Amino acid sequence: MSTLFEDTKTAFTLKSDAELERAYFLFKMIKSEPLVRIGTAITNFALKAHLPVEQLIRASVFDHFCGGVDEKDCLDTIEKMYEHHVHSVLDYSVEGKEDEEHFEMALEKTLKNIGFAKEKPSIPFAVFKPTGFGRFKLYEKITAGTALTDAEQKDWSRVVARFETVCKAAYEKDVPLLIDAEESWMQDAADDLIESMMEKYNTEKAIVFGTLQMYRWDRLEYLKNLHQRAEAKGYKIGMKLVRGAYMEKERERAKEKGYPSPICADKQTTDQNYDAGIDYMLTGLGLSLYAGTHNELSTMKVMELAAKKGLEKDNKTIWFGQLYGMSDHITYNLAKEGYNVSKYMPYGAVRDVMPYLIRRAEENTSVAGQTSRELSLLKKERTRRKKQGRL
């Protein structure tokens, strides 16, 4: 393993001593599955009962994993990070809202963030979730090939119009737009819509980016087929590669409904699939990669392949990304070396962002190696600061 990611002074340069201690405490809590389950249950109860816990949540888990309650609340952190060459991707992370009012709000937020990105070099991308613009059931029915009712068809037309509105705005303002991936049983409908937007707006370069969750064993083949279609029709592919965020839910549903799991058999196979995706993206032509990863080996692979291809570290067709509050040892050390790197920065009202935060905690619990790595680096930095008499 490269010593590049061992520099904890650089990794935690923006963390005060108090913030470092909070991070250490949080990851120790997250490492314990029973504590996460208990904490999740208590938090959900407290929020549903409207108990006054938002300040406590804000001072602990929220401020560690989120940039703020709105865009302006995030700006100070964004600019501080940018001083260290770390960019930000503002991610309106309200989940589970399924009405036209919230879909329109998500549309407005995305358009606003495209405007921010146009004005601020610290914000190189905008982003949204497909289910931020329309009901999950609509995507699910279309993916399953089930006919929509007249009312559902009107709803879907509004979804398509929202996609069109943000993709057109991104194209006109020359701001790349990342579109997240979600559960497999709704993803085909989103993919088809994203592909139609790529065909329309990616004629010169990648503006519209899809997302591939590489814990799905079928995604590499999908990427290759998409690339063939893009070459035939003359448009560019932009793709964010991640490992995936719904593993347990995917496996449980496949078992319950009696179909083969779409998820790779084990972590090793997922890692191999992810790295094969990177390899394909960096050796193909007309492909722009956003490598969303907390894995050091995959990060090194991107760096090595880019160097082998003769690409400069700051080549705009290659970006690295990590989530805010995680893997600072990768983010800040990459930035120090001159690579294009950004933090996905979730934001939104504390109460509304809690489903995202709970999912984040549960994911970290299920990826024990990730949490242990975070803890070991935080411990190393605590020791370094203690020797300086700071802690």
Short mmCIF file of C-alpha atoms in Angstrom, two decimals:
data_model
loop_
_atom_site.label_atom_id
_atom_site.label_comp_id
_atom_site.label_asym_id
_atom_site.label_seq_id
_atom_site.Cartn_x
_atom_site.Cartn_y
_atom_site.Cartn_z
CA MET A 1 0.00 0.00 0.00
CA SER A 2 1.29 3.46 -0.89
CA THR A 3 2.38 5.74 1.95
CA LEU A 4 0.49 8.55 0.16
CA PHE A 5 -2.63 7.93 2.24
CA GLU A 6 -0.80 7.70 5.58
CA ASP A 7 -0.26 11.47 5.93
CA THR A 8 -2.80 12.25 8.64
CA LYS A 9 -1.57 15.81 9.15
CA THR A 10 -2.72 16.61 5.60
CA ALA A 11 -5.82 14.41 5.87
CA PHE A 12 -7.22 16.15 8.94
CA THR A 13 -5.81 19.61 8.38
CA LEU A 14 -9.25 21.26 8.59
CA LYS A 15 -10.37 19.39 11.70
CA SER A 16 -10.05 21.19 15.01
CA ASP A 17 -9.04 19.09 18.00
CA ALA A 18 -12.69 18.97 19.11
CA GLU A 19 -13.83 17.85 15.65
CA LEU A 20 -11.14 15.16 15.58
CA GLU A 21 -12.36 13.85 18.93
CA ARG A 22 -15.96 13.87 17.70
CA ALA A 23 -14.98 11.93 14.56
CA TYR A 24 -13.11 9.35 16.65
CA PHE A 25 -16.13 8.93 18.94
CA LEU A 26 -18.58 8.63 16.01
CA PHE A 27 -16.61 5.95 14.18
CA LYS A 28 -16.16 3.98 17.41
CA MET A 29 -19.95 4.05 17.76
CA ILE A 30 -20.51 3.11 14.10
CA LYS A 31 -18.16 0.15 14.44
CA SER A 32 -20.64 -1.45 16.85
CA GLU A 33 -23.65 -2.87 15.01
CA PRO A 34 -25.83 -3.14 18.16
CA LEU A 35 -25.13 0.52 18.99
CA VAL A 36 -26.03 1.60 15.46
CA ARG A 37 -29.31 -0.35 15.60
CA ILE A 38 -30.19 1.05 19.03
CA GLY A 39 -29.17 4.58 18.05
CA THR A 40 -31.20 4.37 14.83
CA ALA A 41 -34.30 3.19 16.69
CA ILE A 42 -33.99 5.91 19.35
CA THR A 43 -33.41 8.62 16.73
CA ASN A 44 -36.39 7.54 14.64
CA PHE A 45 -38.61 7.45 17.74
CA ALA A 46 -37.42 10.87 18.92
CA LEU A 47 -38.01 12.49 15.53
CA LYS A 48 -41.47 10.92 15.07
CA ALA A 49 -42.43 11.97 18.60
CA HIS A 50 -41.15 15.49 17.82
CA LEU A 51 -38.81 15.43 20.80
CA PRO A 52 -36.29 18.32 20.89
CA VAL A 53 -33.28 16.29 19.65
CA GLU A 54 -32.37 18.17 16.47
CA GLN A 55 -29.71 20.30 18.17
CA LEU A 56 -28.06 17.17 19.59
CA ILE A 57 -28.15 15.47 16.18
CA ARG A 58 -26.82 18.63 14.52
CA ALA A 59 -23.89 18.88 16.94
CA SER A 60 -22.88 15.24 16.47
CA VAL A 61 -23.60 13.04 13.47
CA PHE A 62 -25.18 15.72 11.23
CA ASP A 63 -22.29 18.20 11.30
CA HIS A 64 -19.79 15.40 10.69
CA PHE A 65 -21.50 13.95 7.60
CA CYS A 66 -23.39 17.01 6.26
CA GLY A 67 -22.34 20.45 5.10
CA GLY A 68 -25.33 22.31 6.51
CA VAL A 69 -29.10 22.77 6.42
CA ASP A 70 -29.07 24.77 3.16
CA GLU A 71 -26.69 25.85 0.40
CA LYS A 72 -25.54 29.04 2.15
CA ASP A 73 -24.87 27.10 5.34
CA CYS A 74 -22.39 24.96 3.36
CA LEU A 75 -20.46 27.79 1.67
CA ASP A 76 -17.97 28.53 4.45
CA THR A 77 -16.90 24.86 4.60
CA ILE A 78 -16.78 24.66 0.80
CA GLU A 79 -14.40 27.62 0.57
CA LYS A 80 -12.16 26.33 3.38
CA MET A 81 -11.87 22.99 1.62
CA TYR A 82 -11.14 24.68 -1.69
CA GLU A 83 -8.17 26.48 -0.12
CA HIS A 84 -6.69 22.97 0.07
CA HIS A 85 -7.73 22.19 -3.54
CA VAL A 86 -10.65 19.99 -2.47
CA HIS A 87 -13.82 20.66 -4.46
CA SER A 88 -17.41 20.11 -3.33
CA VAL A 89 -20.51 18.57 -4.90
CA LEU A 90 -23.64 19.90 -3.19
CA ASP A 91 -26.04 17.00 -2.67
CA TYR A 92 -29.59 17.80 -1.55
CA SER A 93 -30.01 14.62 0.48
CA VAL A 94 -33.67 14.57 1.42
CA GLU A 95 -34.96 11.02 0.83
CA GLY A 96 -38.36 9.36 0.90
CA LYS A 97 -40.48 12.40 -0.02
CA GLU A 98 -43.01 11.39 -2.68
CA ASP A 99 -45.22 14.33 -3.61
CA GLU A 100 -45.19 16.93 -6.37
CA GLU A 101 -44.25 19.73 -3.96
CA HIS A 102 -41.04 17.96 -2.94
CA PHE A 103 -40.22 16.92 -6.52
CA GLU A 104 -40.49 20.56 -7.57
CA MET A 105 -38.34 21.60 -4.61
CA ALA A 106 -35.66 19.06 -5.62
CA LEU A 107 -35.80 20.47 -9.16
CA GLU A 108 -35.33 24.02 -7.87
CA LYS A 109 -32.45 22.94 -5.62
CA THR A 110 -30.71 21.19 -8.53
CA LEU A 111 -31.11 24.22 -10.81
CA LYS A 112 -29.81 26.46 -8.03
CA ASN A 113 -26.77 24.19 -7.57
CA ILE A 114 -26.08 24.25 -11.32
CA GLY A 115 -26.03 28.04 -10.98
CA PHE A 116 -23.66 27.82 -7.99
CA ALA A 117 -21.37 25.50 -9.91
CA LYS A 118 -21.30 27.91 -12.85
CA GLU A 119 -20.22 30.76 -10.55
CA LYS A 120 -17.85 28.92 -8.21
CA PRO A 121 -14.76 26.96 -9.28
CA SER A 122 -14.97 25.19 -5.90
CA ILE A 123 -18.16 23.42 -7.11
CA PRO A 124 -17.38 21.50 -10.33
CA PHE A 125 -20.55 19.35 -10.57
CA ALA A 126 -24.24 19.35 -9.73
CA VAL A 127 -26.08 16.17 -8.69
CA PHE A 128 -29.55 14.71 -8.12
CA LYS A 129 -31.29 11.40 -7.41
CA PRO A 130 -33.85 10.08 -9.92
CA THR A 131 -36.41 9.53 -7.13
CA GLY A 132 -35.95 13.16 -6.16
CA PHE A 133 -37.86 13.97 -9.36
CA GLY A 134 -40.57 11.29 -9.30
CA ARG A 135 -42.17 8.43 -7.42
CA PHE A 136 -40.21 5.21 -6.98
CA LYS A 137 -43.24 3.15 -8.07
CA LEU A 138 -43.26 4.86 -11.47
CA TYR A 139 -39.64 3.90 -12.15
CA GLU A 140 -40.37 0.41 -10.82
CA LYS A 141 -43.39 -0.14 -13.10
CA ILE A 142 -41.52 1.07 -16.18
CA THR A 143 -38.49 -1.10 -15.33
CA ALA A 144 -40.82 -4.12 -14.94
CA GLY A 145 -42.50 -3.36 -18.28
CA THR A 146 -45.87 -2.78 -16.60
CA ALA A 147 -48.28 -0.43 -18.39
CA LEU A 148 -48.90 2.91 -16.69
CA THR A 149 -52.36 4.29 -16.05
CA ASP A 150 -53.28 7.61 -17.70
CA ALA A 151 -52.60 9.42 -14.42
CA GLU A 152 -49.25 7.67 -14.03
CA GLN A 153 -48.35 8.53 -17.62
CA LYS A 154 -48.94 12.21 -16.81
CA ASP A 155 -46.78 11.86 -13.70
CA TRP A 156 -44.02 10.24 -15.76
CA SER A 157 -44.21 13.06 -18.31
CA ARG A 158 -43.48 15.46 -15.45
CA VAL A 159 -40.48 13.33 -14.40
CA VAL A 160 -39.11 13.42 -17.96
CA ALA A 161 -39.67 17.18 -18.09
CA ARG A 162 -37.68 17.66 -14.87
CA PHE A 163 -34.78 15.62 -16.25
CA GLU A 164 -34.93 17.65 -19.45
CA THR A 165 -34.98 20.95 -17.54
CA VAL A 166 -31.88 20.23 -15.44
CA CYS A 167 -29.90 18.57 -18.23
CA LYS A 168 -30.60 21.50 -20.56
CA ALA A 169 -29.56 23.97 -17.84
CA ALA A 170 -26.37 21.99 -17.18
CA TYR A 171 -25.59 21.95 -20.91
CA GLU A 172 -26.22 25.68 -21.34
CA LYS A 173 -24.10 26.56 -18.28
CA ASP A 174 -21.43 23.97 -19.14
CA VAL A 175 -21.74 22.30 -15.72
CA PRO A 176 -21.37 18.48 -15.56
CA LEU A 177 -24.38 16.83 -13.89
CA LEU A 178 -24.09 13.61 -11.86
CA ILE A 179 -27.25 11.48 -11.66
CA ASP A 180 -27.18 8.94 -8.83
CA ALA A 181 -28.11 5.25 -9.08
CA GLU A 182 -30.67 3.57 -6.82
CA GLU A 183 -32.27 0.12 -6.39
CA SER A 184 -31.93 -2.37 -9.25
CA TRP A 185 -35.68 -2.88 -9.67
CA MET A 186 -36.19 0.76 -10.67
CA GLN A 187 -32.84 1.47 -12.32
CA ASP A 188 -33.58 0.48 -15.95
CA ALA A 189 -36.18 3.26 -16.26
CA ALA A 190 -33.69 5.80 -14.90
CA ASP A 191 -30.87 4.46 -17.10
CA ASP A 192 -32.97 4.74 -20.27
CA LEU A 193 -33.89 8.32 -19.41
CA ILE A 194 -30.28 9.22 -18.59
CA GLU A 195 -29.09 7.64 -21.84
CA SER A 196 -31.56 9.75 -23.84
CA MET A 197 -30.18 12.87 -22.09
CA MET A 198 -26.59 11.81 -22.85
CA GLU A 199 -27.50 11.38 -26.52
CA LYS A 200 -28.95 14.89 -26.58
CA TYR A 201 -26.44 16.83 -24.47
CA ASN A 202 -23.14 14.90 -24.58
CA THR A 203 -22.36 15.50 -28.26
CA GLU A 204 -19.15 17.46 -27.59
CA LYS A 205 -18.17 16.25 -24.11
CA ALA A 206 -19.69 14.56 -21.07
CA ILE A 207 -22.21 16.87 -19.39
CA VAL A 208 -24.73 14.24 -18.23
CA PHE A 209 -23.16 11.51 -16.04
CA GLY A 210 -24.92 8.30 -15.07
CA THR A 211 -23.88 6.15 -12.11
CA LEU A 212 -22.86 2.48 -12.08
CA GLN A 213 -23.07 0.52 -8.84
CA MET A 214 -20.37 -2.04 -9.44
CA TYR A 215 -21.54 -4.42 -6.72
CA ARG A 216 -24.01 -5.40 -9.45
CA TRP A 217 -22.41 -8.10 -11.60
CA ASP A 218 -24.21 -6.90 -14.76
CA ARG A 219 -22.94 -3.32 -14.79
CA LEU A 220 -19.70 -3.85 -16.71
CA GLU A 221 -21.58 -5.44 -19.59
CA TYR A 222 -24.12 -2.59 -19.46
CA LEU A 223 -21.25 -0.06 -19.69
CA LYS A 224 -19.73 -1.79 -22.70
CA ASN A 225 -23.07 -1.95 -24.52
CA LEU A 226 -23.80 1.69 -23.70
CA HIS A 227 -20.38 2.67 -25.05
CA GLN A 228 -21.11 0.85 -28.32
CA ARG A 229 -24.42 2.69 -28.67
CA ALA A 230 -22.72 6.02 -27.89
CA GLU A 231 -20.03 5.46 -30.50
CA ALA A 232 -22.65 4.50 -33.10
CA LYS A 233 -24.74 7.61 -32.39
CA GLY A 234 -21.85 10.02 -31.80
CA TYR A 235 -22.14 11.08 -28.16
CA LYS A 236 -19.84 10.91 -25.13
CA ILE A 237 -20.21 8.83 -21.97
CA GLY A 238 -19.84 10.34 -18.50
CA MET A 239 -20.06 7.83 -15.67
CA LYS A 240 -19.65 7.85 -11.92
CA LEU A 241 -18.44 4.47 -10.65
CA VAL A 242 -19.31 3.47 -7.08
CA ARG A 243 -19.47 0.12 -5.33
CA GLY A 244 -23.11 0.52 -4.23
CA ALA A 245 -25.39 1.55 -1.40
CA TYR A 246 -28.28 -0.94 -1.13
CA MET A 247 -26.59 -4.33 -0.80
CA GLU A 248 -28.59 -5.83 2.06
CA LYS A 249 -31.90 -4.56 0.66
CA GLU A 250 -31.05 -5.98 -2.79
CA ARG A 251 -30.17 -9.43 -1.46
CA GLU A 252 -33.22 -9.61 0.81
CA ARG A 253 -35.61 -8.69 -2.00
CA ALA A 254 -34.04 -11.21 -4.42
CA LYS A 255 -34.39 -13.94 -1.79
CA GLU A 256 -37.94 -12.95 -0.91
CA LYS A 257 -39.12 -12.84 -4.55
CA GLY A 258 -37.07 -15.83 -5.72
CA TYR A 259 -34.85 -14.32 -8.39
CA PRO A 260 -31.01 -14.40 -8.66
CA SER A 261 -29.37 -11.68 -6.60
CA PRO A 262 -28.05 -8.83 -8.78
CA ILE A 263 -25.22 -8.36 -6.27
CA CYS A 264 -21.76 -9.91 -6.67
CA ALA A 265 -21.20 -12.98 -4.50
CA ASP A 266 -18.61 -11.35 -2.24
CA LYS A 267 -16.53 -8.23 -1.66
CA GLN A 268 -13.57 -9.56 -3.62
CA THR A 269 -15.74 -10.04 -6.72
CA THR A 270 -17.18 -6.54 -6.25
CA ASP A 271 -13.67 -5.10 -6.00
CA GLN A 272 -12.64 -6.92 -9.19
CA ASN A 273 -15.77 -5.69 -10.97
CA TYR A 274 -15.15 -2.09 -9.86
CA ASP A 275 -11.52 -2.19 -11.00
CA ALA A 276 -12.55 -3.75 -14.34
CA GLY A 277 -14.95 -0.83 -14.79
CA ILE A 278 -12.14 1.65 -14.09
CA ASP A 279 -9.91 -0.18 -16.54
CA TYR A 280 -12.57 -0.03 -19.26
CA MET A 281 -13.34 3.66 -18.62
CA LEU A 282 -9.67 4.68 -18.79
CA THR A 283 -8.70 2.62 -21.82
CA GLY A 284 -11.76 3.45 -23.92
CA LEU A 285 -12.24 6.57 -26.01
CA GLY A 286 -14.72 9.35 -25.28
CA LEU A 287 -15.29 8.28 -21.67
CA SER A 288 -15.21 10.61 -18.65
CA LEU A 289 -14.79 9.01 -15.22
CA TYR A 290 -15.90 10.16 -11.78
CA ALA A 291 -14.38 7.53 -9.48
CA GLY A 292 -16.51 7.59 -6.34
CA THR A 293 -14.52 5.38 -4.01
CA HIS A 294 -13.20 5.07 -0.47
CA ASN A 295 -10.98 2.17 -1.51
CA GLU A 296 -7.28 2.99 -1.55
CA LEU A 297 -6.33 0.21 -4.00
CA SER A 298 -8.95 1.31 -6.52
CA THR A 299 -7.79 4.90 -6.14
CA MET A 300 -4.20 3.85 -6.82
CA LYS A 301 -5.39 1.91 -9.87
CA VAL A 302 -6.99 5.02 -11.35
CA MET A 303 -3.78 6.98 -10.72
CA GLU A 304 -1.62 4.28 -12.32
CA LEU A 305 -3.84 3.82 -15.39
CA ALA A 306 -4.06 7.58 -15.97
CA ALA A 307 -0.27 7.87 -15.75
CA LYS A 308 0.16 4.90 -18.13
CA LYS A 309 -2.16 6.63 -20.59
CA GLY A 310 -0.03 9.78 -20.33
CA LEU A 311 -2.81 11.88 -18.78
CA GLU A 312 -1.98 14.85 -16.57
CA LYS A 313 -3.04 14.61 -12.94
CA ASP A 314 -5.57 17.41 -13.43
CA ASN A 315 -7.06 16.05 -16.68
CA LYS A 316 -10.74 17.06 -16.55
CA THR A 317 -12.00 13.69 -17.79
CA ILE A 318 -10.92 12.06 -14.50
CA TRP A 319 -12.27 12.99 -11.07
CA PHE A 320 -12.09 11.31 -7.68
CA GLY A 321 -14.84 11.64 -5.11
CA GLN A 322 -15.46 10.70 -1.50
CA LEU A 323 -18.32 11.43 0.86
CA TYR A 324 -18.02 14.38 3.23
CA GLY A 325 -17.03 13.08 6.67
CA MET A 326 -15.25 10.00 5.32
CA SER A 327 -11.88 9.04 3.81
CA ASP A 328 -10.21 12.42 4.31
CA HIS A 329 -6.88 10.58 4.06
CA ILE A 330 -7.69 9.87 0.40
CA THR A 331 -9.31 13.20 -0.47
CA TYR A 332 -6.81 15.65 0.97
CA ASN A 333 -3.71 13.71 0.01
CA LEU A 334 -4.95 13.35 -3.60
CA ALA A 335 -5.63 17.10 -3.69
CA LYS A 336 -2.15 17.83 -2.33
CA GLU A 337 -0.72 15.74 -5.20
CA GLY A 338 -2.63 17.81 -7.77
CA TYR A 339 -5.48 15.43 -8.71
CA ASN A 340 -9.08 16.52 -9.34
CA VAL A 341 -10.92 15.49 -6.20
CA SER A 342 -14.22 16.43 -4.59
CA LYS A 343 -16.35 15.73 -1.59
CA TYR A 344 -20.01 14.80 -1.99
CA MET A 345 -21.53 17.25 0.50
CA PRO A 346 -25.05 16.32 1.66
CA TYR A 347 -27.28 19.07 3.00
CA GLY A 348 -30.88 19.65 4.02
CA ALA A 349 -33.01 20.15 7.12
CA VAL A 350 -31.81 17.92 9.98
CA ARG A 351 -35.10 16.03 10.22
CA ASP A 352 -35.30 15.49 6.46
CA VAL A 353 -31.72 14.28 6.06
CA MET A 354 -31.93 11.67 8.85
CA PRO A 355 -32.90 8.77 6.48
CA TYR A 356 -29.68 9.48 4.56
CA LEU A 357 -27.59 9.64 7.76
CA ILE A 358 -29.08 6.42 9.12
CA ARG A 359 -28.32 4.64 5.83
CA ARG A 360 -24.78 6.01 5.98
CA ALA A 361 -24.27 4.63 9.52
CA GLU A 362 -25.72 1.23 8.58
CA GLU A 363 -23.51 0.99 5.48
CA ASN A 364 -20.40 1.76 7.51
CA THR A 365 -21.36 -0.88 10.03
CA SER A 366 -21.64 -3.50 7.27
CA VAL A 367 -18.22 -2.53 5.83
CA ALA A 368 -16.11 -3.23 8.88
CA GLY A 369 -12.75 -2.68 7.16
CA GLN A 370 -13.71 0.86 6.17
CA THR A 371 -14.64 1.87 9.71
CA SER A 372 -11.52 0.24 11.18
CA ARG A 373 -9.36 2.15 8.69
CA GLU A 374 -11.03 5.45 9.61
CA LEU A 375 -10.47 4.72 13.30
CA SER A 376 -6.80 3.76 12.86
CA LEU A 377 -6.05 7.01 11.01
CA LEU A 378 -7.96 9.15 13.51
CA LYS A 379 -6.05 7.40 16.31
CA LYS A 380 -2.75 8.09 14.52
CA GLU A 381 -3.59 11.78 14.19
CA ARG A 382 -4.69 11.99 17.85
CA THR A 383 -1.32 10.53 18.85
CA ARG A 384 0.53 13.00 16.62
CA ARG A 385 -1.34 15.94 18.15
CA LYS A 386 -0.84 14.67 21.70
CA LYS A 387 2.91 14.66 21.08
CA GLN A 388 2.54 18.33 20.14
CA GLY A 389 0.67 18.93 23.39
CA ARG A 390 -2.60 19.76 21.64
CA LEU A 391 -4.86 17.00 22.93
#
